């Protein structure tokens, strides 16, 4: 298995959480996204480790969650 990235795009995190694009951006704007969001320029990234912890997935099963 390839190493997971340190961060993932916001929309990938939203998909893993079952959130729509609009809901994800709305939660970010309200500072209510369920895990930390990092702004990089004009894009948003979510720490992979925090997302995995939030959804209760261990690293061995992460590939199926992220569709790779």
PDB file of C-alpha atoms in Angstrom:
ATOM      1  CA  UNK A   1       0.000   0.000   0.000  1.00  0.00           C
ATOM      2  CA  UNK A   2       1.267   3.469  -0.799  1.00  0.00           C
ATOM      3  CA  UNK A   3       1.711   5.947   2.015  1.00  0.00           C
ATOM      4  CA  UNK A   4      -1.272   8.170   2.652  1.00  0.00           C
ATOM      5  CA  UNK A   5      -0.808  11.899   2.107  1.00  0.00           C
ATOM      6  CA  UNK A   6      -0.487  14.124   5.158  1.00  0.00           C
ATOM      7  CA  UNK A   7      -3.514  16.128   4.031  1.00  0.00           C
ATOM      8  CA  UNK A   8      -6.410  15.543   1.641  1.00  0.00           C
ATOM      9  CA  UNK A   9      -8.561  18.020  -0.295  1.00  0.00           C
ATOM     10  CA  UNK A  10     -11.645  19.289   1.493  1.00  0.00           C
ATOM     11  CA  UNK A  11     -14.035  17.715  -0.993  1.00  0.00           C
ATOM     12  CA  UNK A  12     -12.443  14.290  -0.579  1.00  0.00           C
ATOM     13  CA  UNK A  13     -12.832  14.618   3.191  1.00  0.00           C
ATOM     14  CA  UNK A  14     -16.422  15.747   2.717  1.00  0.00           C
ATOM     15  CA  UNK A  15     -17.158  12.703   0.548  1.00  0.00           C
ATOM     16  CA  UNK A  16     -15.678  10.398   3.216  1.00  0.00           C
ATOM     17  CA  UNK A  17     -17.993  12.057   5.753  1.00  0.00           C
ATOM     18  CA  UNK A  18     -21.054  11.869   3.493  1.00  0.00           C
ATOM     19  CA  UNK A  19     -21.267  15.648   3.104  1.00  0.00           C
ATOM     20  CA  UNK A  20     -22.141  17.559  -0.035  1.00  0.00           C
ATOM     21  CA  UNK A  21     -19.814  20.146  -1.507  1.00  0.00           C
ATOM     22  CA  UNK A  22     -22.086  22.983  -0.420  1.00  0.00           C
ATOM     23  CA  UNK A  23     -22.395  21.668   3.122  1.00  0.00           C
ATOM     24  CA  UNK A  24     -18.629  21.221   3.419  1.00  0.00           C
ATOM     25  CA  UNK A  25     -17.915  24.801   2.371  1.00  0.00           C
ATOM     26  CA  UNK A  26     -20.693  26.136   4.577  1.00  0.00           C
ATOM     27  CA  UNK A  27     -19.246  24.309   7.596  1.00  0.00           C
ATOM     28  CA  UNK A  28     -15.761  25.635   6.822  1.00  0.00           C
ATOM     29  CA  UNK A  29     -17.070  29.193   6.598  1.00  0.00           C
ATOM     30  CA  UNK A  30     -18.779  28.780   9.987  1.00  0.00           C
ATOM     31  CA  UNK A  31     -15.659  27.132  11.458  1.00  0.00           C
ATOM     32  CA  UNK A  32     -17.832  24.053  12.150  1.00  0.00           C
ATOM     33  CA  UNK A  33     -16.237  21.396   9.919  1.00  0.00           C
ATOM     34  CA  UNK A  34     -15.935  18.286  12.121  1.00  0.00           C
ATOM     35  CA  UNK A  35     -12.127  18.254  12.008  1.00  0.00           C
ATOM     36  CA  UNK A  36      -9.354  20.777  11.468  1.00  0.00           C
ATOM     37  CA  UNK A  37      -9.221  22.470   8.063  1.00  0.00           C
ATOM     38  CA  UNK A  38      -6.052  24.092   6.773  1.00  0.00           C
ATOM     39  CA  UNK A  39      -6.282  26.876   4.229  1.00  0.00           C
ATOM     40  CA  UNK A  40      -3.501  26.794   1.633  1.00  0.00           C
ATOM     41  CA  UNK A  41      -3.829  29.787  -0.654  1.00  0.00           C
ATOM     42  CA  UNK A  42      -7.376  29.572  -1.948  1.00  0.00           C
ATOM     43  CA  UNK A  43      -7.812  25.842  -1.283  1.00  0.00           C
ATOM     44  CA  UNK A  44      -8.658  23.860   1.816  1.00  0.00           C
ATOM     45  CA  UNK A  45      -6.968  20.709   3.107  1.00  0.00           C
ATOM     46  CA  UNK A  46      -7.866  18.338   5.922  1.00  0.00           C
ATOM     47  CA  UNK A  47      -5.223  16.400   7.910  1.00  0.00           C
ATOM     48  CA  UNK A  48      -5.569  12.752   6.929  1.00  0.00           C
ATOM     49  CA  UNK A  49      -4.873  11.435  10.432  1.00  0.00           C
ATOM     50  CA  UNK A  50      -7.655  13.571  11.938  1.00  0.00           C
ATOM     51  CA  UNK A  51     -10.129  12.515   9.273  1.00  0.00           C
ATOM     52  CA  UNK A  52      -9.302   8.824   9.745  1.00  0.00           C
ATOM     53  CA  UNK A  53      -9.695   9.174  13.511  1.00  0.00           C
ATOM     54  CA  UNK A  54     -13.020  10.975  13.109  1.00  0.00           C
ATOM     55  CA  UNK A  55     -14.528   8.289  10.899  1.00  0.00           C
ATOM     56  CA  UNK A  56     -13.007   5.455  12.891  1.00  0.00           C
ATOM     57  CA  UNK A  57     -10.922   3.970  10.098  1.00  0.00           C
ATOM     58  CA  UNK A  58      -7.476   2.544  10.661  1.00  0.00           C
ATOM     59  CA  UNK A  59      -4.744   3.144   8.108  1.00  0.00           C
ATOM     60  CA  UNK A  60      -4.964  -0.436   6.782  1.00  0.00           C
ATOM     61  CA  UNK A  61      -8.543   0.133   5.598  1.00  0.00           C
ATOM     62  CA  UNK A  62      -8.104   3.742   4.496  1.00  0.00           C
ATOM     63  CA  UNK A  63      -7.675   2.969   0.793  1.00  0.00           C
ATOM     64  CA  UNK A  64     -11.243   1.710   0.532  1.00  0.00           C
ATOM     65  CA  UNK A  65     -12.556   4.890   2.183  1.00  0.00           C
ATOM     66  CA  UNK A  66     -10.640   7.144  -0.200  1.00  0.00           C
ATOM     67  CA  UNK A  67     -11.439   5.044  -3.244  1.00  0.00           C
ATOM     68  CA  UNK A  68      -7.858   4.292  -4.278  1.00  0.00           C
TER      69      UNK A  68
END
